[in-house]
Backbone as CSV, one residue per row, in Angstrom:
resi,resn,N_x,N_y,N_z,CA_x,CA_y,CA_z,C_x,C_y,C_z
1,MET,80.914,85.017,83.382,82.338,85.111,83.702,82.836,83.823,84.333
2,LYS,84.039,83.401,83.975,84.580,82.129,84.447,84.845,82.224,85.975
3,VAL,84.796,81.007,86.601,85.055,80.983,88.037,86.389,81.555,88.411
4,ASP,87.426,81.260,87.634,88.783,81.744,87.991,88.823,83.286,87.896
5,SER,88.097,83.864,86.928,88.041,85.325,86.811,87.296,85.927,87.977
6,LEU,86.204,85.275,88.362,85.419,85.748,89.523,86.257,85.601,90.803
7,ALA,86.976,84.510,90.926,87.825,84.326,92.105,88.913,85.388,92.186
8,ASN,89.446,85.769,91.040,90.482,86.820,91.015,89.892,88.165,91.417
9,LYS,88.651,88.397,90.985,87.972,89.616,91.359,87.789,89.691,92.869
10,VAL,87.377,88.586,93.484,87.209,88.544,94.939,88.548,88.680,95.645
11,TYR,89.532,87.944,95.154,90.867,88.003,95.735,91.372,89.463,95.758
12,ASN,91.314,90.114,94.630,91.853,91.495,94.574,91.060,92.441,95.499
13,GLU,89.794,92.281,95.606,89.012,93.145,96.471,89.320,92.899,97.967
14,LEU,89.386,91.629,98.340,89.679,91.309,99.745,91.123,91.675,100.103
15,ARG,92.052,91.405,99.197,93.447,91.749,99.412,93.573,93.257,99.663
16,LYS,92.950,94.031,98.802,93.021,95.499,98.892,92.483,95.966,100.246
17,LYS,91.383,95.386,100.675,90.758,95.815,101.934,91.549,95.365,103.139
18,ILE,92.217,94.209,103.052,93.061,93.731,104.138,94.295,94.608,104.272
19,LEU,94.973,94.835,103.148,96.204,95.610,103.213,95.998,97.084,103.595
20,SER,94.817,97.608,103.316,94.505,99.002,103.690,93.786,99.042,105.039
21,ASN,93.684,97.904,105.729,93.071,97.838,107.057,91.606,98.252,107.080
22,GLN,90.917,98.097,105.976,89.462,98.249,106.011,88.846,96.955,106.575
23,LEU,89.584,95.871,106.424,89.242,94.624,107.101,90.362,94.392,108.131
24,VAL,90.047,94.597,109.390,91.102,94.595,110.420,91.302,93.206,110.959
25,SER,92.396,93.022,111.692,92.736,91.755,112.277,91.575,91.123,113.019
26,GLY,91.338,89.848,112.799,90.275,89.157,113.509,88.945,89.170,112.823
27,THR,88.786,89.973,111.775,87.509,90.036,111.053,87.208,88.707,110.388
28,ARG,85.978,88.200,110.583,85.619,86.924,109.936,85.144,87.189,108.510
29,LEU,85.576,86.380,107.589,85.185,86.519,106.183,84.278,85.368,105.806
30,LYS,83.000,85.654,105.718,81.984,84.628,105.427,81.738,84.515,103.919
31,GLU,81.753,83.305,103.449,81.569,83.077,102.019,80.277,83.654,101.488
32,ASP,79.163,83.410,102.174,77.844,83.847,101.694,77.743,85.359,101.633
33,ILE,78.301,86.012,102.627,78.212,87.478,102.685,79.023,88.101,101.550
34,TRP,80.243,87.589,101.303,81.080,88.216,100.275,80.607,87.798,98.910
35,ALA,79.980,86.638,98.760,79.411,86.251,97.480,78.306,87.206,97.088
36,LYS,77.482,87.563,98.069,76.359,88.474,97.828,76.872,89.891,97.580
37,ARG,77.837,90.299,98.380,78.351,91.665,98.263,79.051,91.917,96.937
38,LEU,79.760,90.907,96.443,80.489,91.087,95.196,79.789,90.487,93.986
39,ASP,78.593,89.967,94.212,77.760,89.408,93.149,78.505,88.281,92.428
40,VAL,79.007,87.343,93.161,79.681,86.171,92.620,79.162,84.913,93.331
41,ASN,79.581,83.766,92.835,79.151,82.516,93.498,80.096,82.192,94.649
42,ARG,79.675,81.301,95.544,80.447,80.960,96.729,81.742,80.223,96.361
43,MET,81.720,79.519,95.246,82.930,78.810,94.842,84.062,79.817,94.545
44,ALA,83.706,80.942,93.918,84.703,81.949,93.604,85.275,82.548,94.884
45,VAL,84.396,82.763,95.854,84.863,83.328,97.161,85.785,82.297,97.843
46,ARG,85.381,81.033,97.785,86.158,79.978,98.438,87.573,79.914,97.844
47,GLU,87.634,80.014,96.527,88.963,79.958,95.840,89.794,81.154,96.253
48,ALA,89.187,82.312,96.318,89.910,83.530,96.720,90.425,83.387,98.156
49,LEU,89.590,82.888,99.038,89.969,82.729,100.443,91.128,81.703,100.562
50,THR,91.084,80.673,99.766,92.167,79.675,99.813,93.473,80.323,99.369
51,ARG,93.417,81.179,98.347,94.619,81.875,97.878,95.148,82.825,98.959
52,LEU,94.255,83.566,99.608,94.642,84.493,100.668,95.225,83.733,101.851
53,LEU,94.708,82.565,102.128,95.187,81.710,103.193,96.643,81.273,102.882
54,GLY,96.869,80.871,101.625,98.183,80.482,101.190,99.194,81.597,101.278
55,GLU,98.746,82.845,101.142,99.617,84.004,101.205,99.721,84.552,102.627
56,GLN,99.056,83.883,103.583,99.132,84.178,105.024,98.517,85.565,105.335
57,LEU,97.593,86.010,104.495,96.834,87.233,104.844,95.642,86.908,105.735
58,ILE,95.156,85.687,105.687,94.080,85.257,106.530,94.478,83.919,107.191
59,GLU,93.680,83.516,108.164,93.942,82.255,108.879,92.604,81.576,109.204
60,THR,92.647,80.336,109.525,91.398,79.596,109.877,91.247,79.631,111.396
61,GLY,89.961,79.652,111.843,89.681,79.656,113.243,89.734,78.264,113.826
62,GLU,89.722,78.121,115.136,89.783,76.822,115.786,88.568,75.986,115.426
63,LYS,87.426,76.635,115.219,86.199,75.914,114.907,85.837,76.095,113.444
64,GLY,86.844,76.437,112.591,86.584,76.650,111.197,86.370,78.114,110.867
65,GLY,86.125,78.398,109.598,85.917,79.772,109.138,87.254,80.476,108.862
66,TYR,87.152,81.566,108.158,88.343,82.318,107.760,88.333,83.713,108.468
67,PHE,89.499,84.107,108.926,89.626,85.356,109.625,90.860,86.110,109.145
68,VAL,90.780,87.449,109.123,91.945,88.265,108.787,92.982,88.010,109.850
69,LYS,94.209,87.722,109.384,95.268,87.321,110.300,95.674,88.439,111.245
70,SER,95.858,88.065,112.505,96.295,89.037,113.488,97.828,89.176,113.453
71,MET,98.309,90.355,113.774,99.746,90.578,113.776,100.272,90.628,115.235
72,SER,101.375,89.952,115.426,102.066,89.995,116.709,102.991,91.206,116.764
73,VAL,103.554,91.486,117.936,104.549,92.544,118.066,105.739,92.271,117.131
74,GLU,106.144,91.033,117.044,107.277,90.653,116.205,106.908,90.826,114.722
75,ASP,105.679,90.504,114.342,105.233,90.715,112.961,105.356,92.198,112.583
76,VAL,104.872,93.025,113.476,104.895,94.481,113.204,106.336,94.957,113.042
77,ARG,107.214,94.503,113.926,108.608,94.918,113.817,109.239,94.495,112.504
78,GLN,108.994,93.225,112.126,109.586,92.703,110.922,109.019,93.379,109.636
79,ILE,107.768,93.685,109.670,107.148,94.374,108.541,107.731,95.787,108.385
80,ARG,107.891,96.473,109.519,108.508,97.807,109.433,109.925,97.740,108.899
81,GLU,110.697,96.728,109.338,112.038,96.564,108.821,112.061,96.250,107.325
82,LEU,111.152,95.410,106.903,111.060,95.074,105.478,110.668,96.293,104.644
83,ARG,109.721,97.060,105.135,109.311,98.271,104.421,110.481,99.255,104.330
84,GLU,111.236,99.372,105.384,112.397,100.296,105.314,113.373,99.849,104.245
85,ILE,113.688,98.584,104.218,114.633,98.052,103.233,114.120,98.318,101.818
86,LEU,112.847,97.969,101.532,112.326,98.077,100.163,112.022,99.502,99.794
87,GLU,111.366,100.257,100.675,110.907,101.603,100.309,112.044,102.635,100.314
88,LEU,113.030,102.477,101.255,114.172,103.372,101.180,114.950,103.155,99.884
89,GLY,115.121,101.896,99.509,115.783,101.602,98.244,114.971,102.179,97.073
90,ALA,113.661,102.038,97.135,112.812,102.523,96.053,112.896,104.049,95.923
91,ILE,112.894,104.750,97.045,112.851,106.186,96.965,114.220,106.737,96.461
92,ARG,115.314,106.062,96.739,116.605,106.465,96.235,116.631,106.354,94.696
93,LEU,116.021,105.255,94.224,115.928,105.118,92.748,114.931,106.115,92.136
94,ALA,113.798,106.294,92.822,112.731,107.172,92.311,113.244,108.623,92.161
95,ILE,114.038,109.078,93.121,114.543,110.425,93.059,115.342,110.671,91.767
96,GLN,116.016,109.637,91.325,116.815,109.772,90.098,115.991,109.733,88.830
97,LYS,114.809,109.060,88.897,114.068,108.754,87.693,112.712,109.479,87.546
98,ILE,112.155,109.988,88.616,110.817,110.560,88.530,110.805,111.825,87.714
99,ASP,109.747,112.006,86.941,109.586,113.220,86.110,108.429,114.042,86.623
100,ASP,108.090,115.133,85.906,107.028,116.033,86.340,105.685,115.312,86.383
101,GLU,105.445,114.431,85.450,104.197,113.684,85.468,104.071,112.785,86.690
102,GLY,105.196,112.212,87.050,105.196,111.380,88.287,104.920,112.200,89.505
103,ILE,105.507,113.379,89.581,105.253,114.284,90.724,103.793,114.639,90.787
104,ARG,103.197,114.956,89.657,101.786,115.290,89.623,100.916,114.119,90.098
105,LYS,101.302,112.939,89.710,100.521,111.742,90.129,100.517,111.607,91.650
106,LEU,101.705,111.760,92.241,101.810,111.653,93.689,101.021,112.806,94.375
107,GLU,101.058,113.986,93.785,100.278,115.115,94.335,98.808,114.800,94.292
108,GLU,98.341,114.201,93.255,96.930,113.809,93.131,96.559,112.806,94.212
109,ILE,97.449,111.850,94.475,97.175,110.876,95.531,97.117,111.551,96.901
110,CYS,98.028,112.465,97.159,98.002,113.219,98.393,96.690,113.997,98.548
111,ASN,96.275,114.639,97.445,95.026,115.407,97.483,93.815,114.496,97.672
112,ASP,93.873,113.299,97.071,92.779,112.365,97.272,92.695,111.930,98.719
113,PHE,93.854,111.704,99.331,93.877,111.303,100.767,93.220,112.393,101.598
114,SER,93.677,113.648,101.399,93.093,114.763,102.176,91.610,114.884,101.995
115,SER,91.185,114.777,100.738,89.747,114.917,100.369,88.920,113.773,101.072
116,MET,89.447,112.562,101.042,88.729,111.456,101.633,88.539,111.672,103.142
117,VAL,89.587,112.132,103.797,89.531,112.387,105.232,88.522,113.474,105.540
118,GLU,88.587,114.580,104.776,87.698,115.706,105.014,86.220,115.319,104.855
119,ARG,85.958,114.391,103.924,84.560,113.937,103.662,84.143,112.762,104.564
120,GLY,85.099,112.293,105.388,84.758,111.208,106.277,84.783,109.865,105.617
121,TYR,85.365,109.771,104.433,85.465,108.510,103.710,86.782,107.824,104.073
122,PHE,86.805,107.196,105.227,88.076,106.706,105.738,88.576,105.467,105.003
123,GLY,87.683,104.708,104.424,88.090,103.558,103.617,88.838,104.042,102.410
124,GLY,88.393,105.135,101.807,89.087,105.730,100.658,90.438,106.288,101.047
125,ALA,90.520,106.855,102.258,91.812,107.359,102.753,92.806,106.255,102.920
126,CYS,92.333,105.100,103.434,93.202,103.949,103.577,93.779,103.511,102.261
127,GLU,92.928,103.443,101.232,93.362,103.008,99.908,94.306,104.014,99.309
128,ALA,94.085,105.302,99.527,94.998,106.312,99.011,96.356,106.212,99.665
129,ASP,96.378,105.845,100.952,97.645,105.677,101.695,98.427,104.498,101.048
130,VAL,97.784,103.386,100.833,98.415,102.233,100.185,98.923,102.610,98.803
131,LYS,98.084,103.320,98.079,98.430,103.699,96.673,99.667,104.577,96.662
132,PHE,99.783,105.483,97.621,100.946,106.350,97.682,102.255,105.555,97.741
133,HIS,102.281,104.580,98.635,103.507,103.786,98.827,103.736,102.858,97.605
134,GLU,102.674,102.304,97.070,102.825,101.439,95.894,103.327,102.245,94.686
135,THR,102.905,103.489,94.607,103.338,104.338,93.519,104.829,104.715,93.638
136,LEU,105.297,104.923,94.872,106.731,105.168,95.113,107.514,103.973,94.580
137,ILE,107.032,102.780,94.861,107.718,101.568,94.368,107.710,101.563,92.832
138,ASP,106.583,101.946,92.228,106.490,101.976,90.776,107.526,102.914,90.167
139,PHE,107.744,104.046,90.772,108.625,105.055,90.215,110.114,104.694,90.362
140,ALA,110.391,103.641,91.134,111.775,103.140,91.180,112.141,102.504,89.839
141,GLN,111.108,102.088,89.095,111.257,101.488,87.765,112.208,100.275,87.828
142,ASN,111.948,99.422,88.836,112.716,98.212,88.984,111.731,97.042,89.143
143,ASP,111.561,96.265,88.123,110.562,95.205,88.125,110.779,94.189,89.230
144,LYS,112.037,93.869,89.531,112.357,92.872,90.549,111.932,93.397,91.922
145,LEU,112.192,94.657,92.182,111.805,95.306,93.431,110.280,95.297,93.581
146,LYS,109.598,95.658,92.478,108.157,95.702,92.493,107.557,94.311,92.774
147,ASP,108.152,93.290,92.169,107.662,91.929,92.370,107.797,91.529,93.841
148,ILE,108.933,91.828,94.440,109.165,91.478,95.829,108.158,92.205,96.728
149,TYR,107.946,93.495,96.435,107.015,94.293,97.241,105.576,93.694,97.162
150,GLU,105.169,93.355,95.953,103.812,92.834,95.762,103.612,91.467,96.456
151,ILE,104.544,90.572,96.296,104.348,89.238,96.883,104.538,89.276,98.396
152,SER,105.119,90.328,98.927,105.277,90.453,100.385,103.958,90.816,101.062
153,ASN,102.964,91.297,100.299,101.685,91.672,100.837,101.800,92.512,102.126
154,ILE,102.392,93.667,101.897,102.729,94.544,103.070,101.503,95.398,103.468
155,PRO,101.028,95.223,104.680,99.839,95.991,105.132,100.223,97.371,105.685
156,LEU,99.246,98.253,105.728,99.418,99.509,106.409,99.553,99.239,107.894
157,PHE,100.253,100.108,108.622,100.271,100.025,110.085,99.157,100.847,110.699
158,HIS,98.658,101.820,109.983,97.729,102.767,110.579,96.358,102.116,110.754
159,GLN,96.285,101.139,111.631,95.056,100.426,111.835,93.922,101.322,112.357
160,LYS,94.309,102.431,112.975,93.276,103.362,113.486,92.435,103.883,112.327
161,LEU,93.031,103.984,111.141,92.261,104.408,109.983,91.160,103.419,109.677
162,GLY,91.386,102.163,109.948,90.389,101.145,109.681,89.433,100.897,110.853
163,LYS,89.849,101.302,112.024,89.031,100.957,113.224,88.213,102.140,113.748
164,SER,88.691,103.299,113.523,88.043,104.451,114.191,88.088,105.726,113.347
165,GLN,87.176,106.616,113.618,87.139,107.880,112.906,87.538,109.007,113.830
166,THR,88.194,108.727,114.929,88.424,109.751,115.900,89.886,110.215,115.978
167,HIS,90.761,109.579,115.261,92.179,109.850,115.402,92.663,110.773,114.294
168,MET,92.174,112.005,114.319,92.453,112.930,113.237,93.944,113.321,113.215
169,ASP,94.614,113.231,114.366,96.024,113.562,114.413,96.815,112.607,113.540
170,ASP,96.399,111.351,113.492,97.086,110.364,112.659,96.937,110.692,111.190
171,TYR,95.713,111.061,110.776,95.496,111.438,109.392,96.370,112.622,108.996
172,GLU,96.413,113.601,109.881,97.158,114.850,109.592,98.661,114.554,109.479
173,LEU,99.179,113.727,110.391,100.585,113.389,110.338,100.925,112.576,109.095
174,THR,100.036,111.665,108.726,100.274,110.847,107.503,100.312,111.771,106.283
175,ASP,99.391,112.717,106.219,99.327,113.655,105.091,100.588,114.497,105.059
176,GLN,100.989,114.996,106.232,102.208,115.839,106.253,103.433,115.081,105.816
177,GLU,103.551,113.838,106.278,104.742,113.050,105.928,104.773,112.654,104.448
178,HIS,103.566,112.357,103.911,103.495,112.085,102.470,103.938,113.294,101.671
179,ARG,103.473,114.441,102.094,103.788,115.681,101.336,105.258,116.066,101.523
180,GLN,105.834,115.716,102.665,107.246,115.974,102.860,108.092,115.052,101.977
181,LEU,107.640,113.813,101.808,108.291,112.908,100.853,108.187,113.454,99.410
182,LEU,107.073,113.975,99.098,106.835,114.570,97.776,107.814,115.741,97.536
183,LYS,107.954,116.549,98.571,108.870,117.716,98.509,110.315,117.220,98.299
184,ALA,110.675,116.161,98.979,112.060,115.620,98.834,112.255,115.111,97.412
185,LEU,111.255,114.464,96.827,111.345,113.992,95.474,111.489,115.152,94.479
186,LYS,110.700,116.208,94.661,110.758,117.360,93.813,112.169,117.979,93.825
187,GLU,112.727,118.080,95.050,114.014,118.754,95.224,115.182,117.800,95.101
188,LYS,114.866,116.535,94.847,115.889,115.460,94.738,116.823,115.483,95.960
189,ASP,116.162,115.571,97.128,116.883,115.622,98.398,116.818,114.243,99.062
190,VAL,117.845,113.475,98.837,117.862,112.074,99.305,117.809,112.032,100.824
191,LYS,118.565,112.884,101.484,118.623,112.858,102.936,117.257,113.128,103.544
192,LEU,116.551,114.146,103.036,115.218,114.476,103.555,114.261,113.312,103.290
193,ALA,114.364,112.724,102.133,113.474,111.606,101.784,113.704,110.429,102.726
194,GLU,114.939,110.070,103.004,115.277,108.960,103.878,114.823,109.206,105.287
195,GLU,115.108,110.430,105.791,114.716,110.743,107.168,113.222,110.735,107.338
196,THR,112.499,111.302,106.346,111.044,111.370,106.457,110.393,110.011,106.371
197,LEU,110.877,109.197,105.449,110.296,107.844,105.289,110.564,106.970,106.510
198,SER,111.761,107.018,107.031,112.112,106.253,108.233,111.233,106.681,109.401
199,LYS,111.047,107.967,109.590,110.188,108.496,110.625,108.747,108.049,110.438
200,HIS,108.284,108.111,109.190,106.912,107.724,108.840,106.636,106.262,109.181
201,LEU,107.572,105.379,108.834,107.385,103.972,109.082,107.508,103.641,110.552
202,LEU,108.444,104.280,111.239,108.598,104.007,112.679,107.377,104.490,113.458
203,ARG,106.825,105.651,113.064,105.590,106.118,113.725,104.470,105.141,113.504
204,GLY,104.381,104.577,112.294,103.354,103.593,112.009,103.490,102.380,112.881
205,GLU,104.724,101.924,113.098,104.945,100.791,113.990,104.481,101.098,115.389
206,VAL,104.816,102.262,115.895,104.405,102.646,117.267,102.892,102.735,117.344
207,GLU,102.275,103.334,116.365,100.795,103.433,116.359,100.165,102.068,116.436
208,ALA,100.696,101.118,115.630,100.118,99.796,115.579,100.200,99.104,116.972
209,LEU,101.283,99.306,117.631,101.524,98.663,118.898,100.794,99.331,120.092
210,GLU,100.242,100.495,119.822,99.507,101.208,120.889,98.005,101.046,120.755
211,LEU,97.566,100.112,119.850,96.125,99.962,119.621,95.442,99.250,120.757
212,ASP,96.108,98.330,121.425,95.461,97.519,122.445,95.295,98.300,123.735
């Protein structure tokens, strides 16, 4: 496999884990470890890390090395505001366009999330959470909106999912809010969708800021 293909493989894997908080703020990303874990050469890992650095998902340490970028209070606030702008717009469009197959797809993602939590597979739950929101964006059927969402590299706020297995109330609330959004889509209830999503994102912001 070509180096650029391998680098893309590493990039996609690391990006997914960073955005779903399986790799939390401050985690060091060592070339040799990820090369071995993903069965690629170190050059591919280096290229992927350079790309992630350019996208500001990671940062360099004072003495070198790459680390998952830490978020400040202001970062968290701005990300929540950006998510509200993009996701509220997306859900208004999705309510008009989603069909029965789309509803079933979101139901499957909700069920996957619940199943992952019940089995203690919290990494999988993180990924299901990200997938739920990305799928909402997909169902808006607006390529420009999707492009903006993707290049924004928007992370989950529920860092407790990535850091600890003890916060079951957070999992339950996330599941409830996702299913409430699904209900709003089914019933084409824009007000319920907007209220639920705004509450969901605001709670995520508060959770992120209460980690320290």
